């Protein structure tokens, strides 16, 4: 048995002893995904966290995800193996910047991408993820929307809902936004039979070249259900690792080597083992803040 296999065995044993539910995002290292009870995108993970009956939830992802789990299921203990793993996009908008924007457009509803802090959520009317953003915006009575923090996702949604007026915030995911049209064209030329699947956090010039645009789960579903055999994946590397592992008859190419989220890769097997063994890395927040952040998240879950 190698070191990783021994750690995985130890983790699975600890998980059982503690009665813990381990959740992992698709962008986590593959060995972390293999230790999880459930792997998903932000929306699916938030839903699982909300419904969890285990007293202990261990969240392998970035900080805002662990916070959402605590907001939605406050009586459970929520731990993160790396609570210091942040999200650069989430850090781009603060509650005070959002308040300024609300002052500029007082009649607009605030739609907040879940990739944001609890404080930012607390200032918002409703949350969304990349898988339900169009549906969430469509569901609002008002036609004027402030969309934070991701400008690219906001612009993608606005393109689908021409009757609504959007005010964007200049936030972005550095991992997805770095991809250029030239890289996408080059990848298509290198793999002429492959379908290009991209995440809406990419720039419009890349999105426009895609055969499919969707959330992380959407991309995985599309690649697995398609009769095509080759795919260029325009989202984080963890998705390529997972698709390659579980779909041996198909070929997956990462659109660019830049598609790696360092924060998502922080969590190691050792971190996960220590977190379960010593119950460290607890996520908590003042109840007043949690309640304010709960309302927009809960509204999203009901759409
Ligand atoms: S991939 Fe982008 S949006 Fe997702 S956690 Fe990393 S920096 Fe944040």
Coordinates of C-alpha atoms and ligand atoms in Angstrom, one line a residue:
X1 CA 0.0 0.0 0.0
X2 CA 1.4 3.5 -0.9
X3 CA 1.2 6.5 1.4
X4 CA -2.0 7.9 -0.3
X5 CA -3.8 4.5 0.0
X6 CA -2.9 4.3 3.7
X7 CA -4.2 7.8 4.3
X8 CA -7.4 7.1 2.4
X9 CA -8.0 4.0 4.5
X10 CA -7.4 6.0 7.7
X11 CA -9.8 8.8 6.5
X12 CA -12.5 6.3 5.6
X13 CA -12.2 4.7 9.1
X14 CA -12.3 8.1 10.8
X15 CA -15.2 9.2 8.8
X16 CA -17.2 6.2 10.0
X17 CA -16.1 6.6 13.6
X18 CA -17.1 10.3 13.6
X19 CA -20.3 9.7 11.7
X20 CA -19.2 12.5 9.4
X21 CA -20.6 13.5 6.0
X22 CA -17.7 14.5 3.7
X23 CA -18.6 16.8 0.9
X24 CA -16.2 17.7 -1.9
X25 CA -16.3 20.1 -4.9
X26 CA -15.4 18.8 -8.4
X27 CA -12.3 21.1 -8.4
X28 CA -10.8 19.2 -5.4
X29 CA -7.9 16.8 -6.0
X30 CA -9.1 13.5 -7.3
X31 CA -7.9 11.6 -4.2
X32 CA -10.0 14.0 -2.0
X33 CA -13.0 13.4 -4.3
X34 CA -12.5 9.7 -3.7
X35 CA -12.8 10.1 0.1
X36 CA -16.1 12.1 -0.2
X37 CA -19.6 10.8 0.4
X38 CA -20.8 13.2 -2.2
X39 CA -19.0 15.2 -4.9
X40 CA -20.8 18.1 -6.7
X41 CA -20.9 21.7 -7.8
X42 CA -21.8 24.6 -5.5
X43 CA -25.5 24.2 -5.8
X44 CA -25.6 20.4 -5.3
X45 CA -23.2 20.7 -2.4
X46 CA -25.3 23.4 -0.7
X47 CA -28.4 21.2 -1.1
X48 CA -26.7 18.2 0.4
X49 CA -25.4 20.3 3.3
X50 CA -28.9 21.6 3.9
X51 CA -30.4 18.1 4.0
X52 CA -27.6 16.5 6.0
X53 CA -28.6 14.6 9.1
X54 CA -25.1 13.8 10.2
X55 CA -24.0 15.9 13.2
X56 CA -20.6 16.5 11.5
X57 CA -20.1 17.9 8.0
X58 CA -16.6 18.1 6.6
X59 CA -16.5 20.4 3.6
X60 CA -13.6 20.0 1.1
X61 CA -13.8 23.2 -1.0
X62 CA -13.2 26.9 -0.5
X63 CA -14.3 29.1 2.4
X64 CA -17.6 30.4 1.0
X65 CA -18.8 26.8 0.5
X66 CA -18.2 25.9 4.1
X67 CA -20.0 29.1 5.2
X68 CA -23.0 28.2 3.0
X69 CA -23.2 24.8 4.7
X70 CA -23.2 26.4 8.1
X71 CA -25.8 29.0 7.1
X72 CA -28.1 26.4 5.7
X73 CA -27.7 23.8 8.5
X74 CA -26.7 25.7 11.6
X75 CA -27.2 22.9 14.2
X76 CA -24.5 20.8 12.6
X77 CA -20.8 21.2 13.2
X78 CA -19.2 22.2 9.9
X79 CA -15.4 21.7 9.5
X80 CA -13.1 22.5 6.6
X81 CA -9.7 20.8 6.3
X82 CA -8.4 24.1 4.9
X83 CA -10.6 27.0 6.2
X84 CA -7.9 29.3 4.8
X85 CA -8.7 28.3 1.2
X86 CA -10.4 31.4 -0.1
X87 CA -11.9 32.3 -3.5
X88 CA -10.4 35.3 -5.3
X89 CA -13.7 36.1 -6.9
X90 CA -15.6 36.1 -3.6
X91 CA -13.0 38.5 -2.1
X92 CA -13.6 41.0 -4.9
X93 CA -16.9 42.3 -3.5
X94 CA -17.5 43.4 0.0
X95 CA -20.8 44.2 1.8
X96 CA -19.9 47.9 1.9
X97 CA -19.2 48.0 -1.9
X98 CA -22.5 46.3 -2.5
X99 CA -24.3 48.8 -0.3
X100 CA -22.8 51.6 -2.5
X101 CA -24.2 49.9 -5.6
X102 CA -27.6 49.5 -3.9
X103 CA -27.6 53.2 -3.2
X104 CA -27.0 53.9 -6.9
X105 CA -29.8 51.6 -8.0
X106 CA -32.3 51.6 -5.2
X107 CA -35.1 49.9 -7.2
X108 CA -33.0 46.9 -8.3
X109 CA -33.0 43.5 -6.8
X110 CA -29.6 42.1 -5.8
X111 CA -28.7 38.7 -7.2
X112 CA -25.6 37.3 -5.6
X113 CA -23.5 34.5 -7.0
X114 CA -22.8 32.0 -4.2
X115 CA -19.1 32.6 -4.7
X116 CA -19.3 35.4 -2.1
X117 CA -18.8 35.9 1.6
X118 CA -21.6 35.6 4.2
X119 CA -21.5 39.4 4.6
X120 CA -22.2 40.0 0.9
X121 CA -25.0 37.4 0.9
X122 CA -26.5 39.1 3.9
X123 CA -26.9 42.3 1.8
X124 CA -28.6 40.5 -1.1
X125 CA -32.1 39.5 -2.1
X126 CA -31.4 36.1 -3.6
X127 CA -28.4 33.9 -4.4
X128 CA -27.7 31.9 -7.5
X129 CA -25.1 29.5 -8.8
X130 CA -23.9 29.0 -12.4
X131 CA -26.4 26.2 -12.8
X132 CA -29.5 28.2 -11.8
X133 CA -28.6 31.8 -12.5
X134 CA -30.9 32.3 -15.5
X135 CA -33.8 30.7 -13.6
X136 CA -33.2 32.7 -10.5
X137 CA -33.1 36.1 -12.4
X138 CA -36.1 35.1 -14.5
X139 CA -38.1 34.3 -11.3
X140 CA -37.8 37.9 -10.0
X141 CA -40.7 40.2 -10.2
X142 CA -38.5 43.2 -10.8
X143 CA -36.9 43.9 -14.2
X144 CA -33.9 45.7 -12.7
X145 CA -31.1 43.5 -11.3
X146 CA -27.8 44.2 -9.6
X147 CA -25.7 41.1 -10.3
X148 CA -22.6 40.5 -8.1
X149 CA -19.7 39.6 -8.2
X150 CA -19.1 37.8 -11.5
X151 CA -19.4 40.1 -14.5
X152 CA -19.0 37.3 -17.0
X153 CA -21.7 35.1 -15.5
X154 CA -23.9 38.2 -15.2
X155 CA -23.4 39.1 -18.9
X156 CA -24.1 35.5 -19.9
X157 CA -27.4 35.6 -17.9
X158 CA -28.3 39.0 -19.3
X159 CA -27.9 37.6 -22.8
X160 CA -30.5 35.0 -22.1
X161 CA -32.9 37.5 -20.5
X162 CA -33.1 40.6 -22.8
X163 CA -36.1 42.0 -21.1
X164 CA -34.3 42.5 -17.8
X165 CA -31.9 45.4 -17.1
X166 CA -28.7 44.4 -15.4
X167 CA -26.1 46.4 -13.4
X168 CA -22.8 44.4 -13.1
X169 CA -20.0 44.5 -10.6
X170 CA -16.5 44.1 -11.9
X171 CA -15.7 40.8 -10.3
X172 CA -14.3 37.7 -12.0
X173 CA -12.8 34.3 -11.6
X174 CA -9.1 34.7 -12.4
X175 CA -8.9 31.0 -13.4
X176 CA -11.7 31.1 -16.0
X177 CA -11.2 34.7 -17.1
X178 CA -7.6 34.1 -18.1
X179 CA -8.6 31.9 -21.0
X180 CA -8.2 33.7 -24.3
X181 CA -10.0 33.2 -27.7
X182 CA -6.7 32.3 -29.3
X183 CA -6.2 29.5 -26.8
X184 CA -9.7 28.2 -27.6
X185 CA -9.1 28.4 -31.3
X186 CA -5.8 26.6 -30.9
X187 CA -7.3 23.8 -28.9
X188 CA -10.1 23.4 -31.5
X189 CA -7.5 23.2 -34.2
X190 CA -5.4 20.6 -32.3
X191 CA -8.5 18.5 -31.6
X192 CA -10.8 19.0 -34.6
X193 CA -13.2 16.2 -33.6
X194 CA -13.6 17.4 -30.0
X195 CA -16.6 19.4 -28.7
X196 CA -15.8 22.5 -26.7
X197 CA -17.5 22.7 -23.3
X198 CA -17.0 25.9 -21.3
X199 CA -18.1 27.5 -18.0
X200 CA -19.9 30.9 -18.2
X201 CA -17.2 32.4 -15.9
X202 CA -15.1 32.5 -19.1
X203 CA -14.9 35.6 -21.3
X204 CA -17.7 36.1 -23.9
X205 CA -15.2 35.7 -26.7
X206 CA -14.5 32.1 -25.4
X207 CA -18.1 31.3 -24.6
X208 CA -19.1 32.3 -28.2
X209 CA -16.8 29.6 -29.6
X210 CA -18.3 26.8 -27.4
X211 CA -20.5 23.9 -28.4
X212 CA -21.9 23.9 -24.9
X213 CA -21.9 26.4 -22.1
X214 CA -22.9 25.4 -18.6
X215 CA -22.1 24.9 -14.9
X216 CA -19.5 22.4 -13.8
X217 CA -22.2 19.7 -13.3
X218 CA -23.7 20.7 -16.6
X219 CA -20.4 20.2 -18.4
X220 CA -19.9 16.8 -16.7
X221 CA -23.4 15.7 -17.6
X222 CA -23.0 16.9 -21.2
X223 CA -19.7 15.1 -21.6
X224 CA -21.0 11.8 -20.1
X225 CA -24.2 11.7 -22.0
X226 CA -22.9 12.9 -25.4
X227 CA -22.2 10.3 -28.1
X228 CA -19.1 12.3 -29.0
X229 CA -15.8 10.8 -27.9
X230 CA -13.5 13.8 -27.5
X231 CA -14.0 17.0 -25.5
X232 CA -12.1 20.1 -24.8
X233 CA -13.0 21.1 -21.2
X234 CA -13.1 24.9 -20.5
X235 CA -13.3 24.7 -16.7
X236 CA -11.1 23.7 -13.8
X237 CA -8.6 20.8 -14.1
X238 CA -10.4 18.6 -11.5
X239 CA -13.2 18.1 -13.9
X240 CA -10.9 16.7 -16.5
X241 CA -9.3 14.4 -13.9
X242 CA -12.7 13.1 -12.9
X243 CA -14.1 12.7 -16.4
X244 CA -10.9 10.9 -17.5
X245 CA -11.1 8.5 -14.5
X246 CA -14.7 7.6 -14.9
X247 CA -15.1 7.6 -18.7
X248 CA -12.3 5.5 -20.0
X249 CA -13.7 5.3 -23.5
X250 CA -13.6 9.0 -24.1
X251 CA -10.8 11.6 -24.4
X252 CA -10.8 14.9 -22.4
X253 CA -8.4 17.8 -23.1
X254 CA -7.9 20.7 -20.7
X255 CA -8.6 23.9 -22.7
X256 CA -5.5 25.6 -21.1
X257 CA -3.0 24.7 -18.5
X258 CA -4.0 27.9 -16.7
X259 CA -7.3 26.3 -15.6
X260 CA -6.1 25.3 -12.2
X261 CA -7.6 26.9 -9.0
X262 CA -4.8 26.9 -6.5
X263 CA -7.2 27.4 -3.6
X264 CA -9.2 24.4 -4.5
X265 CA -6.0 22.3 -4.5
X266 CA -4.9 23.3 -1.0
X267 CA -6.8 20.5 0.6
X268 CA -4.5 17.4 0.9
X269 CA -5.3 14.0 2.3
X270 CA -3.2 14.9 5.4
X271 CA -5.4 18.0 6.0
X272 CA -8.5 15.9 5.6
X273 CA -7.2 13.2 8.0
X274 CA -6.2 15.8 10.6
X275 CA -9.5 17.6 10.3
X276 CA -11.5 14.4 10.9
X277 CA -9.1 13.1 13.6
X278 CA -8.8 16.3 15.7
X279 CA -12.1 18.0 14.6
X280 CA -10.3 21.2 13.6
X281 CA -11.2 23.9 11.1
X282 CA -14.7 24.8 12.4
X283 CA -16.7 27.3 10.4
X284 CA -19.0 29.5 12.5
X285 CA -20.4 33.0 12.4
X286 CA -22.6 35.3 14.5
X287 CA -26.2 34.2 14.5
X288 CA -27.4 37.7 13.3
X289 CA -25.2 37.4 10.2
X290 CA -26.2 33.8 9.6
X291 CA -29.9 34.6 9.6
X292 CA -29.4 37.5 7.2
X293 CA -27.4 35.3 4.8
X294 CA -29.8 32.5 5.2
X295 CA -32.7 34.3 3.5
X296 CA -31.2 34.8 0.0
X297 CA -29.7 31.3 0.0
X298 CA -33.0 29.7 1.1
X299 CA -34.9 31.7 -1.6
X300 CA -32.5 30.3 -4.2
X301 CA -33.1 26.8 -3.0
X302 CA -36.9 27.3 -3.5
X303 CA -36.7 28.6 -7.1
Ligands
LIG1 S1 -12.2 28.5 -9.7 FE1 -12.5 30.7 -9.5 S2 -14.5 31.0 -8.6 FE2 -13.9 28.9 -8.3 S3 -13.0 28.9 -6.2 FE3 -11.3 29.2 -7.7 S4 -11.1 31.4 -7.9 FE4 -13.1 31.0 -6.9

